[in-house]
Coordinates of C-alpha atoms (C1' of nucleotides) in Angstrom, one line a residue:
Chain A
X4 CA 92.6 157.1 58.5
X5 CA 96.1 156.9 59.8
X6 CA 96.6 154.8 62.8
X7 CA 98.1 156.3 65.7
X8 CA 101.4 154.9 67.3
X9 CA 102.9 154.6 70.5
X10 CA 106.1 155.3 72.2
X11 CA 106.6 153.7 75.8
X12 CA 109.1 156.0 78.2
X13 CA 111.2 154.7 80.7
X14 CA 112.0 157.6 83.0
X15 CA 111.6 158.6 87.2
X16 CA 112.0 162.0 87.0
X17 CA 108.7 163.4 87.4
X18 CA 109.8 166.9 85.7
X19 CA 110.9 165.0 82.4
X20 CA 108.1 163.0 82.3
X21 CA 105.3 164.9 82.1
X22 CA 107.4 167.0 79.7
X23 CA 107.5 164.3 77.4
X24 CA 104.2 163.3 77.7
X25 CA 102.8 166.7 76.9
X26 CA 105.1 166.8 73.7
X27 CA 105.0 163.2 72.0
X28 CA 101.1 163.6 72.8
X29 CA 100.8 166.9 70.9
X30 CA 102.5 164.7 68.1
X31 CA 99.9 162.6 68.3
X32 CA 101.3 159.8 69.6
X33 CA 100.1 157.8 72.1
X34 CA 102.3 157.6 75.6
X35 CA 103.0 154.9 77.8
X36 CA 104.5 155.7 81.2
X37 CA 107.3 153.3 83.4
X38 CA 109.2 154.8 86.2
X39 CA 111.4 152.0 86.7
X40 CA 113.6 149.5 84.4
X41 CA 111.8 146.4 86.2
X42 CA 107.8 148.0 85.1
X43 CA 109.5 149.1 81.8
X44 CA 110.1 145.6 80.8
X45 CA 106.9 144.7 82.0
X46 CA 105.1 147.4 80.4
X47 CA 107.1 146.9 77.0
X48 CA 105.6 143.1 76.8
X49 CA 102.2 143.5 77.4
X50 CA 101.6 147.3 75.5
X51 CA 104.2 146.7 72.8
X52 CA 104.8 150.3 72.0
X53 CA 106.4 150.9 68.3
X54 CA 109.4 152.9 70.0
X55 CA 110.4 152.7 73.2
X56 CA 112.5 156.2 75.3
X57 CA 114.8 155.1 77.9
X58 CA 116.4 157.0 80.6
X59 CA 120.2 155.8 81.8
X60 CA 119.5 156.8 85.4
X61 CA 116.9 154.6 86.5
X62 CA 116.5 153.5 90.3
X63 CA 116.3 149.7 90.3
X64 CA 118.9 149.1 87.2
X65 CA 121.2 150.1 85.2
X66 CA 119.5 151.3 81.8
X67 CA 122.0 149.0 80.0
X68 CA 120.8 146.3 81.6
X69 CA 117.5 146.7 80.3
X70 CA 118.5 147.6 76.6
X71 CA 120.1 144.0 76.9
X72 CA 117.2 142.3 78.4
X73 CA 114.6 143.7 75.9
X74 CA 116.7 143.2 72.6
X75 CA 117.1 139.5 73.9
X76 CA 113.4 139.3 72.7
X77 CA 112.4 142.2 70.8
X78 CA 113.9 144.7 67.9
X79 CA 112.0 147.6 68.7
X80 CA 113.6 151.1 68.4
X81 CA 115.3 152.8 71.5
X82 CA 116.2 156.5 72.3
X83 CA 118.1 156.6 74.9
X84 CA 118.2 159.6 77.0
X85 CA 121.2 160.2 79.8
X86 CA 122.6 163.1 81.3
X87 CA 125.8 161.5 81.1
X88 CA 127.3 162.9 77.9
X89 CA 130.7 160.8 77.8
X90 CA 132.0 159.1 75.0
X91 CA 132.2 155.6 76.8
X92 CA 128.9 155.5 77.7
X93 CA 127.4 156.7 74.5
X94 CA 129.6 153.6 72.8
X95 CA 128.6 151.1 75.7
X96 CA 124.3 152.3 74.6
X97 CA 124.9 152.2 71.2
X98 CA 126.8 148.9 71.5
X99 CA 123.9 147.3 73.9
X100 CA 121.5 147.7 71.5
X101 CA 120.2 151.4 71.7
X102 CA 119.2 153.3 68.5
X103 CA 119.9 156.4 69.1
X104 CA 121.4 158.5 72.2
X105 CA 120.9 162.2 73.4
X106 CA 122.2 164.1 75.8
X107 CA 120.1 165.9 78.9
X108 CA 119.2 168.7 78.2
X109 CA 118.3 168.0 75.3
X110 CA 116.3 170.5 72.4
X111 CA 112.7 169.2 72.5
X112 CA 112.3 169.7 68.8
X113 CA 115.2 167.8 68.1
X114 CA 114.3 165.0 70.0
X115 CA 111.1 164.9 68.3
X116 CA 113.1 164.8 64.6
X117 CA 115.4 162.0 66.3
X118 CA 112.3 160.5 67.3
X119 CA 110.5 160.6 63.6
X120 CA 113.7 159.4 62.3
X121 CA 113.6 156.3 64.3
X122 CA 109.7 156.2 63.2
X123 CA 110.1 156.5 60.2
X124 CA 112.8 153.3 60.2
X125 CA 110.4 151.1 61.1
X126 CA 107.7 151.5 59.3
X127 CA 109.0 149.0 57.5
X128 CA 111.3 146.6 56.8
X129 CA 114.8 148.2 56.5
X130 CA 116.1 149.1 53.2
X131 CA 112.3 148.5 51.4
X132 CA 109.6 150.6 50.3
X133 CA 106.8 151.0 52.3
X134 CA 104.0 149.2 50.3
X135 CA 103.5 146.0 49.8
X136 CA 100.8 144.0 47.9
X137 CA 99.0 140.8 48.5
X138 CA 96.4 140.3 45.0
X139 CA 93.7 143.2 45.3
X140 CA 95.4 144.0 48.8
X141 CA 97.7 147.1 49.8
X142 CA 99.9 147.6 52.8
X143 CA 101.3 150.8 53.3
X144 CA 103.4 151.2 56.1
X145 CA 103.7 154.5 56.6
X146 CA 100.4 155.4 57.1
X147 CA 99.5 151.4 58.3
X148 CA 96.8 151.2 56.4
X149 CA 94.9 148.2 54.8
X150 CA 93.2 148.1 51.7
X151 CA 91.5 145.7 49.6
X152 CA 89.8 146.2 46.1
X153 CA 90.2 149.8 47.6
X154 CA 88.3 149.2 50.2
X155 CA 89.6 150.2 53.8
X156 CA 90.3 146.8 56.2
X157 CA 90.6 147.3 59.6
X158 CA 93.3 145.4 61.4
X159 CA 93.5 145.5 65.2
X160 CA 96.6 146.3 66.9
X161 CA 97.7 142.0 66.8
X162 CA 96.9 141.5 63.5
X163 CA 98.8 144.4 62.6
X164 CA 102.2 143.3 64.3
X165 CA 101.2 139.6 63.1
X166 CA 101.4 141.2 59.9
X167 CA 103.7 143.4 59.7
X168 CA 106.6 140.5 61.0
X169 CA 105.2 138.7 58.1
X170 CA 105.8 140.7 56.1
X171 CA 109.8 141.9 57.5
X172 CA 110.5 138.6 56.6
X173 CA 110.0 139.1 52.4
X174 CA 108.9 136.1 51.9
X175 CA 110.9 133.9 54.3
X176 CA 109.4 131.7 57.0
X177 CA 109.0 133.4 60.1
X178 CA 109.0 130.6 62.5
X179 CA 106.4 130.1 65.0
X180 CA 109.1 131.2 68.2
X181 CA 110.2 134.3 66.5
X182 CA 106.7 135.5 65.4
X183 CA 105.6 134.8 69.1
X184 CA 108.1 136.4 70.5
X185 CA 107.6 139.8 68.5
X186 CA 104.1 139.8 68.4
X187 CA 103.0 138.6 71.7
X188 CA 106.3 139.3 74.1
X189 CA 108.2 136.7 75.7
X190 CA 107.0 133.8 77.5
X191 CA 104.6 133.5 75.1
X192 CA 107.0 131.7 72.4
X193 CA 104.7 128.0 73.4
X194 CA 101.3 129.6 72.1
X195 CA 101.4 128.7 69.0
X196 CA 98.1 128.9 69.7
X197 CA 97.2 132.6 69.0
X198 CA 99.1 132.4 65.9
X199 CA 96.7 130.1 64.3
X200 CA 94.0 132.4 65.4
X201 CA 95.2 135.3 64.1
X202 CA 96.4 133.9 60.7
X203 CA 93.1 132.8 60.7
X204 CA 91.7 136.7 61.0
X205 CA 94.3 137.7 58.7
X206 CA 93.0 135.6 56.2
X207 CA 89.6 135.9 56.7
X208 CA 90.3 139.6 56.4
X209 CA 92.7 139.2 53.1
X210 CA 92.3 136.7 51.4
X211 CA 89.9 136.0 48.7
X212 CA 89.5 132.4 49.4
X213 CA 90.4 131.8 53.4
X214 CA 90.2 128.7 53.4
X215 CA 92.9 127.7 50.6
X216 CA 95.2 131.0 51.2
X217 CA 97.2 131.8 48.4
X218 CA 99.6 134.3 50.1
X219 CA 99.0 133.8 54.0
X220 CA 100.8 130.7 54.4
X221 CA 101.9 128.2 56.7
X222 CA 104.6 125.6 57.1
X223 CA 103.4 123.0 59.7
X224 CA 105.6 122.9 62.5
X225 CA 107.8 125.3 61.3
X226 CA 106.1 129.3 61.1
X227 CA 104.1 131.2 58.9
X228 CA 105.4 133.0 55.5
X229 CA 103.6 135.8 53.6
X230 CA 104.4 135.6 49.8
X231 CA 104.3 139.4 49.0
X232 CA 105.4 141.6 46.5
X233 CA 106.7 145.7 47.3
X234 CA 104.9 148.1 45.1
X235 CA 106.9 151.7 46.1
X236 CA 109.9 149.9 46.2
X237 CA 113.0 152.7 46.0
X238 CA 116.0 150.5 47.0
X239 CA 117.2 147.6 44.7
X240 CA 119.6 146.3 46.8
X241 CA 117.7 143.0 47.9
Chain B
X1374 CA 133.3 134.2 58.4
X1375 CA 131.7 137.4 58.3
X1376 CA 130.5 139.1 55.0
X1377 CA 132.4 142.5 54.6
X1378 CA 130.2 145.6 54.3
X1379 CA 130.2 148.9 52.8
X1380 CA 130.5 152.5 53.2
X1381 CA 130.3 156.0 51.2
X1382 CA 131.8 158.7 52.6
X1383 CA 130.0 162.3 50.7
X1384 CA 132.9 164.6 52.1
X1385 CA 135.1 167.0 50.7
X1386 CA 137.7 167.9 53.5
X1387 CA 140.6 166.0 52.2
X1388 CA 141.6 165.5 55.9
X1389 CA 138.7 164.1 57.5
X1390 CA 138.2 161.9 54.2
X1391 CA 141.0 160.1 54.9
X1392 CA 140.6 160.2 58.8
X1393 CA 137.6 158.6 58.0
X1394 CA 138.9 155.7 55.6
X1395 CA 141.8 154.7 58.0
X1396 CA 139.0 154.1 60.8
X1397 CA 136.5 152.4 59.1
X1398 CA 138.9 150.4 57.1
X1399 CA 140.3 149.1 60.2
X1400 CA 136.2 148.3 60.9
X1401 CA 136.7 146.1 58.3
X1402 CA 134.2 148.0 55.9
X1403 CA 134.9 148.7 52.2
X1404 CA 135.1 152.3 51.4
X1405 CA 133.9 154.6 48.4
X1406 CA 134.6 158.0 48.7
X1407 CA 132.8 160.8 47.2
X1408 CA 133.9 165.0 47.0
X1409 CA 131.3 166.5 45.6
X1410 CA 127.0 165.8 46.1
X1411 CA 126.9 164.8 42.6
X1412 CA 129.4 161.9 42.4
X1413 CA 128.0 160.5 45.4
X1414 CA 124.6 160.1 44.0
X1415 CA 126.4 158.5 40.9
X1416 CA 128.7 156.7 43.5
X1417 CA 125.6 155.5 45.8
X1418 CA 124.0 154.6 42.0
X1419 CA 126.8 152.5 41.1
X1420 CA 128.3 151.1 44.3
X1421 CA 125.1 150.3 46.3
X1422 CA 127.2 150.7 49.5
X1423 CA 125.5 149.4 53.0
X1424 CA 125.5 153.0 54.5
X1425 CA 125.9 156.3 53.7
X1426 CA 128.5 159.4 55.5
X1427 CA 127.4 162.7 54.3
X1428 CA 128.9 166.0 55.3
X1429 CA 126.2 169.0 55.1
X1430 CA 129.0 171.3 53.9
X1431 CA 129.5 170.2 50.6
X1432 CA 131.1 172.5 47.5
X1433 CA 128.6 172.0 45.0
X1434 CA 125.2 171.4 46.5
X1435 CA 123.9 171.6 49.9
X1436 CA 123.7 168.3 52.2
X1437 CA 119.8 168.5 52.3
X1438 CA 119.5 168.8 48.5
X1439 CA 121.4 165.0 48.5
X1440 CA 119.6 163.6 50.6
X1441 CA 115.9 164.8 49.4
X1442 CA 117.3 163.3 45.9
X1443 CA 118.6 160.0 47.4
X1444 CA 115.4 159.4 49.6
X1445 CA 113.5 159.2 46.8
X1446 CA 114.9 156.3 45.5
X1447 CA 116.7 154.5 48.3
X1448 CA 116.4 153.5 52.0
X1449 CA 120.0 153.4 53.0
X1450 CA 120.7 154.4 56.3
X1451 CA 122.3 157.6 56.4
X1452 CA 124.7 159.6 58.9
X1453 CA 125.4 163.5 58.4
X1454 CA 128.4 165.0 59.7
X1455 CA 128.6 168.7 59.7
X1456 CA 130.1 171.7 61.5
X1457 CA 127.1 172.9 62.5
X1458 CA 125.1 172.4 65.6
X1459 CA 122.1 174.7 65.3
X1460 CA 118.9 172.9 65.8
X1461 CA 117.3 173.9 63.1
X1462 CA 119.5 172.3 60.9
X1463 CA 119.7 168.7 62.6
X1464 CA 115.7 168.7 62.2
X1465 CA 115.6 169.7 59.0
X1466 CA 117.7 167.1 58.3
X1467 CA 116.6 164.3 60.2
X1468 CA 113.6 165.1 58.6
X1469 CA 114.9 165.3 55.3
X1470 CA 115.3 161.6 56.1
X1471 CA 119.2 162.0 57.6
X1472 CA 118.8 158.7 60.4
X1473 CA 121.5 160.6 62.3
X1474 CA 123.5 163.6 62.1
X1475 CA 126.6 164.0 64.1
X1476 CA 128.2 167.3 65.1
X1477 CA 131.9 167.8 63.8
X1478 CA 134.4 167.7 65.6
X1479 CA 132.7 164.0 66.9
X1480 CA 134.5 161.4 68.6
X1481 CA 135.5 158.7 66.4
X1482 CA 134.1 156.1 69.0
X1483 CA 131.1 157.1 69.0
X1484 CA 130.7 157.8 65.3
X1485 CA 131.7 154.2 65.3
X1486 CA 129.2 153.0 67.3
X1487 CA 126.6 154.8 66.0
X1488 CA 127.6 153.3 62.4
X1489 CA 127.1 150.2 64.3
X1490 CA 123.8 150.5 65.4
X1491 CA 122.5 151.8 61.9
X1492 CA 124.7 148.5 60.1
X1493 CA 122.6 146.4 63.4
X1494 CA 119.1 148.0 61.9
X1495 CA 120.0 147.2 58.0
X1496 CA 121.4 143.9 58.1
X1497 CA 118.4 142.9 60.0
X1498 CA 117.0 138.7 59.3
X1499 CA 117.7 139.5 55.8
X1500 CA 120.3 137.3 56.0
X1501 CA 121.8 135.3 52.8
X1502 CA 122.5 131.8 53.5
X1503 CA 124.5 129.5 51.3
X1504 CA 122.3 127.5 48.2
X1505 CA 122.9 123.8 47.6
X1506 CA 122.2 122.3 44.1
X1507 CA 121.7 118.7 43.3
X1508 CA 120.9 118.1 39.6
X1509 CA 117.6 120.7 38.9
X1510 CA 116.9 120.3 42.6
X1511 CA 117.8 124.0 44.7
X1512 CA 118.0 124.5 48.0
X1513 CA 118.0 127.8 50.5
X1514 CA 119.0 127.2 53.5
X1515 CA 117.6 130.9 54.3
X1516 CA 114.2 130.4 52.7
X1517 CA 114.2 126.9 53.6
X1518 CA 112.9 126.5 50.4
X1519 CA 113.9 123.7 47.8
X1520 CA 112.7 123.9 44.4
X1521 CA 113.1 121.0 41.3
X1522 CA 113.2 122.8 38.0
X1523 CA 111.7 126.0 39.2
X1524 CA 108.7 124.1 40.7
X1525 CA 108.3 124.2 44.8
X1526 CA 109.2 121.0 46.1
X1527 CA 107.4 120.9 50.0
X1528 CA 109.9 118.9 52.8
X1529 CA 108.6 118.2 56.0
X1530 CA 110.6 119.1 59.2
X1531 CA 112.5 116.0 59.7
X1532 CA 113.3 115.3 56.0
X1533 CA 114.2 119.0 55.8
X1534 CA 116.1 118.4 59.1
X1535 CA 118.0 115.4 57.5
X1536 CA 118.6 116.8 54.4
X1537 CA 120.3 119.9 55.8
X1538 CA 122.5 117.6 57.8
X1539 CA 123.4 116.2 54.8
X1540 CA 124.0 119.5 53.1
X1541 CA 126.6 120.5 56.0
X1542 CA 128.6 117.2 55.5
X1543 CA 129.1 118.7 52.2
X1544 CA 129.9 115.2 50.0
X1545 CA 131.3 113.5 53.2
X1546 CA 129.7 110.8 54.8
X1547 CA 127.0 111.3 57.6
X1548 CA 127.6 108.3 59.9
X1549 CA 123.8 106.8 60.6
X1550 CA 124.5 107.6 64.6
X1551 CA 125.2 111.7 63.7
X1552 CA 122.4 111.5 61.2
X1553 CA 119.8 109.7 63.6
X1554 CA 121.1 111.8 67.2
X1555 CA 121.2 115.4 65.1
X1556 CA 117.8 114.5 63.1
X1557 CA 115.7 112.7 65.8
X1558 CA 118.0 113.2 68.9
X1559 CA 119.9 111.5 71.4
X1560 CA 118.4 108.1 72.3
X1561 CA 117.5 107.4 68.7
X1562 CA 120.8 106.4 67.6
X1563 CA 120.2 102.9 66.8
X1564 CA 116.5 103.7 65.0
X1565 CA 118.6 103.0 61.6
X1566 CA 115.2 102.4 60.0
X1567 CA 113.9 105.7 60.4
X1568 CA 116.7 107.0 58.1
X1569 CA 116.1 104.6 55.6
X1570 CA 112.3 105.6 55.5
X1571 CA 113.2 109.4 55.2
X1572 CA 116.1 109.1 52.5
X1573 CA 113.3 107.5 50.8
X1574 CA 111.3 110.4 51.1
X1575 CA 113.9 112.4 50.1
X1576 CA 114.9 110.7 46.7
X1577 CA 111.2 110.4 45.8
X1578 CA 110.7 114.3 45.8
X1579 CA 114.2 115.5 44.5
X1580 CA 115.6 112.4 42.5
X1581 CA 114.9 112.2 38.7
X1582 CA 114.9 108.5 39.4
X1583 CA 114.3 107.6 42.9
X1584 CA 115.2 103.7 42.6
X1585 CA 118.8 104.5 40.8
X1586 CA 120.1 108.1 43.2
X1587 CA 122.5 110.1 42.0
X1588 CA 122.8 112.6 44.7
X1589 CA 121.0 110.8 48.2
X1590 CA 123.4 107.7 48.7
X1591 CA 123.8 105.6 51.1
X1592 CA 127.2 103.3 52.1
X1593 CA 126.4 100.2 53.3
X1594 CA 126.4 99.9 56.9
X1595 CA 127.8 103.1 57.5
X1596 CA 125.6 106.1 56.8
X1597 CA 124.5 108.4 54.0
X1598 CA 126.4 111.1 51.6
X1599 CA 125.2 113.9 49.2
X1600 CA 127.5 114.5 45.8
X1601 CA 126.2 118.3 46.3
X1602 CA 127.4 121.5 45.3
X1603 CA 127.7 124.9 47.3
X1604 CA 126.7 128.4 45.1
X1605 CA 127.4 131.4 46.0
X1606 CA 125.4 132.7 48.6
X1607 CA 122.2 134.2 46.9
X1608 CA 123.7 137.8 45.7
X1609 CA 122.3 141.5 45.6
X1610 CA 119.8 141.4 43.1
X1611 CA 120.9 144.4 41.1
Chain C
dT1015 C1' 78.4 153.9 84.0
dT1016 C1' 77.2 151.2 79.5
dT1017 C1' 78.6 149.8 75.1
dT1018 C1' 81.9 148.3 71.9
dT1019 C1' 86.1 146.5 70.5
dT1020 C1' 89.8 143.5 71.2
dC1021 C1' 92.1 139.8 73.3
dT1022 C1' 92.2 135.3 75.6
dT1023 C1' 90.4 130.9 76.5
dT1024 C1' 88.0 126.6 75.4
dA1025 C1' 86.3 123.1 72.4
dC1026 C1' 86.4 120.2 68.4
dG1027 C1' 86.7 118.3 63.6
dG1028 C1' 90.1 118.0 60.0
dT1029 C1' 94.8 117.6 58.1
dA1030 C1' 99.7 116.7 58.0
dT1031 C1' 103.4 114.4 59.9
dT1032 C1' 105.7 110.9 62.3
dT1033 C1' 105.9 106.3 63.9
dT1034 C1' 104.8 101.7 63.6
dT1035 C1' 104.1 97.6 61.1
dA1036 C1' 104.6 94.6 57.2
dC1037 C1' 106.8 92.7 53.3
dG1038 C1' 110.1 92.2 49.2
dC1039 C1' 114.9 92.7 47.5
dC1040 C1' 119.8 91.9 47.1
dA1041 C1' 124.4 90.4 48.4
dA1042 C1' 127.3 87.8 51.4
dC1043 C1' 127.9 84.0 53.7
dT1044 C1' 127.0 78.8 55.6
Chain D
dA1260 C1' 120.2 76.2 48.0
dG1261 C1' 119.0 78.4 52.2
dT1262 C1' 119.9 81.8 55.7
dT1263 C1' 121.1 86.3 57.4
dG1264 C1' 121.5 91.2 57.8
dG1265 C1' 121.1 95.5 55.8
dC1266 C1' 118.4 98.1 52.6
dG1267 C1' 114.1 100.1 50.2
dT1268 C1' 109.1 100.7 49.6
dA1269 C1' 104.4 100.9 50.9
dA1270 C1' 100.9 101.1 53.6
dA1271 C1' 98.2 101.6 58.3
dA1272 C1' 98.1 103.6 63.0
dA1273 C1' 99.2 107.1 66.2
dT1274 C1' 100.3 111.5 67.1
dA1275 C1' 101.0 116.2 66.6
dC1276 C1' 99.6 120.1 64.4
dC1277 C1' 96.2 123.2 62.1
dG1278 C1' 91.8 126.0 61.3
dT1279 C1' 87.4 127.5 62.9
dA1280 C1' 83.9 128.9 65.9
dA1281 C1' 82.3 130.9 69.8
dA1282 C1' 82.0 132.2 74.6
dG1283 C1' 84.2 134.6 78.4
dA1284 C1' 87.4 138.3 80.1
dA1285 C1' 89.7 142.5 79.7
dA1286 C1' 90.4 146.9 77.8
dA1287 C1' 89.0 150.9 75.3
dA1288 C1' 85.5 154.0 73.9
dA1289 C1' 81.2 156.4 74.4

DNA sequence: TTTTTTCTTTACGGTATTTTTACGCCAACT
DNA sequence: AGTTGGCGTAAAAATACCGTAAAGAAAAAA
């Protein structure tokens, strides 16, 4: 059962919109809709969509100015999507923090292979193989599914992004702050809270033994780490 | 001091090869050049390079045939150049797992920036920070972990806290006020005792002989030192 | 709508860490 | 010798942090 993934998009044209909508929905993708920079950044904190599109022209501010706002806080992918086509603002996108940038109009299906592209990046962490493995249980990235002994684990959405920051950090401690502020959005880097709770589901869901969790870990008053090892791993360079 | 990455250019235009290696040398990237699809799979083998430049138009295999045979052994970000701008051919190989493709002539600008947002994605946390060793005791200042003879040695926050301070002084003296303001902050400068409670700590879990130190001294009256020495940062495992 | 799932909030017992307190040692002076 | 000030250790006390359960709220699905 592969998990479905969502793409939040930033745009007030009403045209391009529902244009989008209709295509990244027939790619079975689930769409989240902002019509202004100020709602985008709302919307990007409290859906957390794996992939975000962003038009230039926005009415309330410049989309610069939100592609430095957001990757203050969060790492997720951006397309950005401009009608402007010159060089300097290409550079000034790519330089703020934007992943990718293509020009209006743009080729649908291209956009979509741009878009898989950027998908396909982060599924996991960069440079690593998709698959991880805790004991009896698999990761695989690419189609975010959970196994243990073979048998399917479902994760909700949370524990999911708990675990997949976990597990971007190969074994390093993620601290409390940075899991916070990826999982749950800004302002929330103080509920350190939720993160017991869900390292608590994780573990439950995971582990063999919750209660004395052998790869689920925690480093009081520091952050969590995840001791994990990649199965399908293609790329040596560590 | 920033650590110098690298770059393989797959091209066999003799001009645009060395267009290319003029620019990104002056980005201060190392460059390995390639001519033909086959070397640069040996090349990308061999040099593990941080990013891959591959032109479609190759003499001896076609673009997409490289990059199918690299993808299925490595995750490095790659950027296709070629003379063609047909749609078709910029899915086909995005999806052959291209994470851009840029239309020739390009801008070199952009091309730069673009290289800089794929570097941005790849360097990612996975950071290497300098490793201290005292004795059998090892200590990542990435991992924040400290081991004694391969076993796990478990520091608290403050006496990691102190100990890293004592790390950065690198064999110089800590004065007790810098130890006690950085450690506990300002307004616990004169708290000498606290210090003297937490070396204690310290020499009890990484000394071989916490009553006689070799590496966690103090000077009388002054402050504290560590005889330590700095590795390498923790290389590429190759 | 109702039902189900997921997320947030609240509560509380247990554990780890930090701070406080107490006491012994040594070297340098009176 | 006795005193003094800085150091080192060991514990108890206080605090901060962690893990779990469960109920209420919100969102999603039926």
């Amino acid at each position: 059962m592969k998990e479905q993934r969502s793409v939040l998009v930033i745009e007030d044209e009403r045209a391009i919109l529902r244009l989008l909508r209709d295509v990244l929905e027939h790619e079975n993708l689930i769409v989240f809709e902002a019509s202004t920079g100020r709602m985008g950044l709302v919307e990007l904190g409290s859906r957390r969509p794996d992939l975000v599109i962003l038009d230039l022209g926005l009415p309330d501010m410049d989309g610069k100015a939100v592609l430095r706002d957001l990757r203050t806080w969060s790492q997720i992918p951006v397309l950005v999507l401009s009608a402007r086509g010159n060089e300097e603002e290409k550079v000034a996108s790519l330089d703020a923090g934007a992943d990718d940038y293509l020009v209006k109009p743009f080729g649908v299906p291209e956009l979509l292979a741009r878009l898989r592209a950027l998908l396909r990046r982060s599924e996991g962490p960069i440079g690593k193989g998709p698959i991880y493995r805790l004991g009896s249980v698999c990761i695989n990235m690419v189609t975010r599914s959970v196994t243990k002994s073979d048998a399917e684990v479902h994760l909700t959405p949370v524990e999911f992004r708990l675990l997949s920051e976990l597990l971007r950090a190969e074994g390093r401690i993620a601290t409390q702050r940075h899991l916070l502020r990826e999982v749950w959005g800004p302002g929330h880097e103080s509920s350190s809270h939720y993160l017991r709770i869900y390292m608590g589901h994780l573990r439950r869901k995971l582990e063999d033994d919750p209660a004395r969790p052998r790869y689920l870990l925690t480093e009081t008053g520091v952050g969590c780490r995840c001791l994990c090892e990649r199965l399908a791993d293609p790329d040596l360079a560590v």
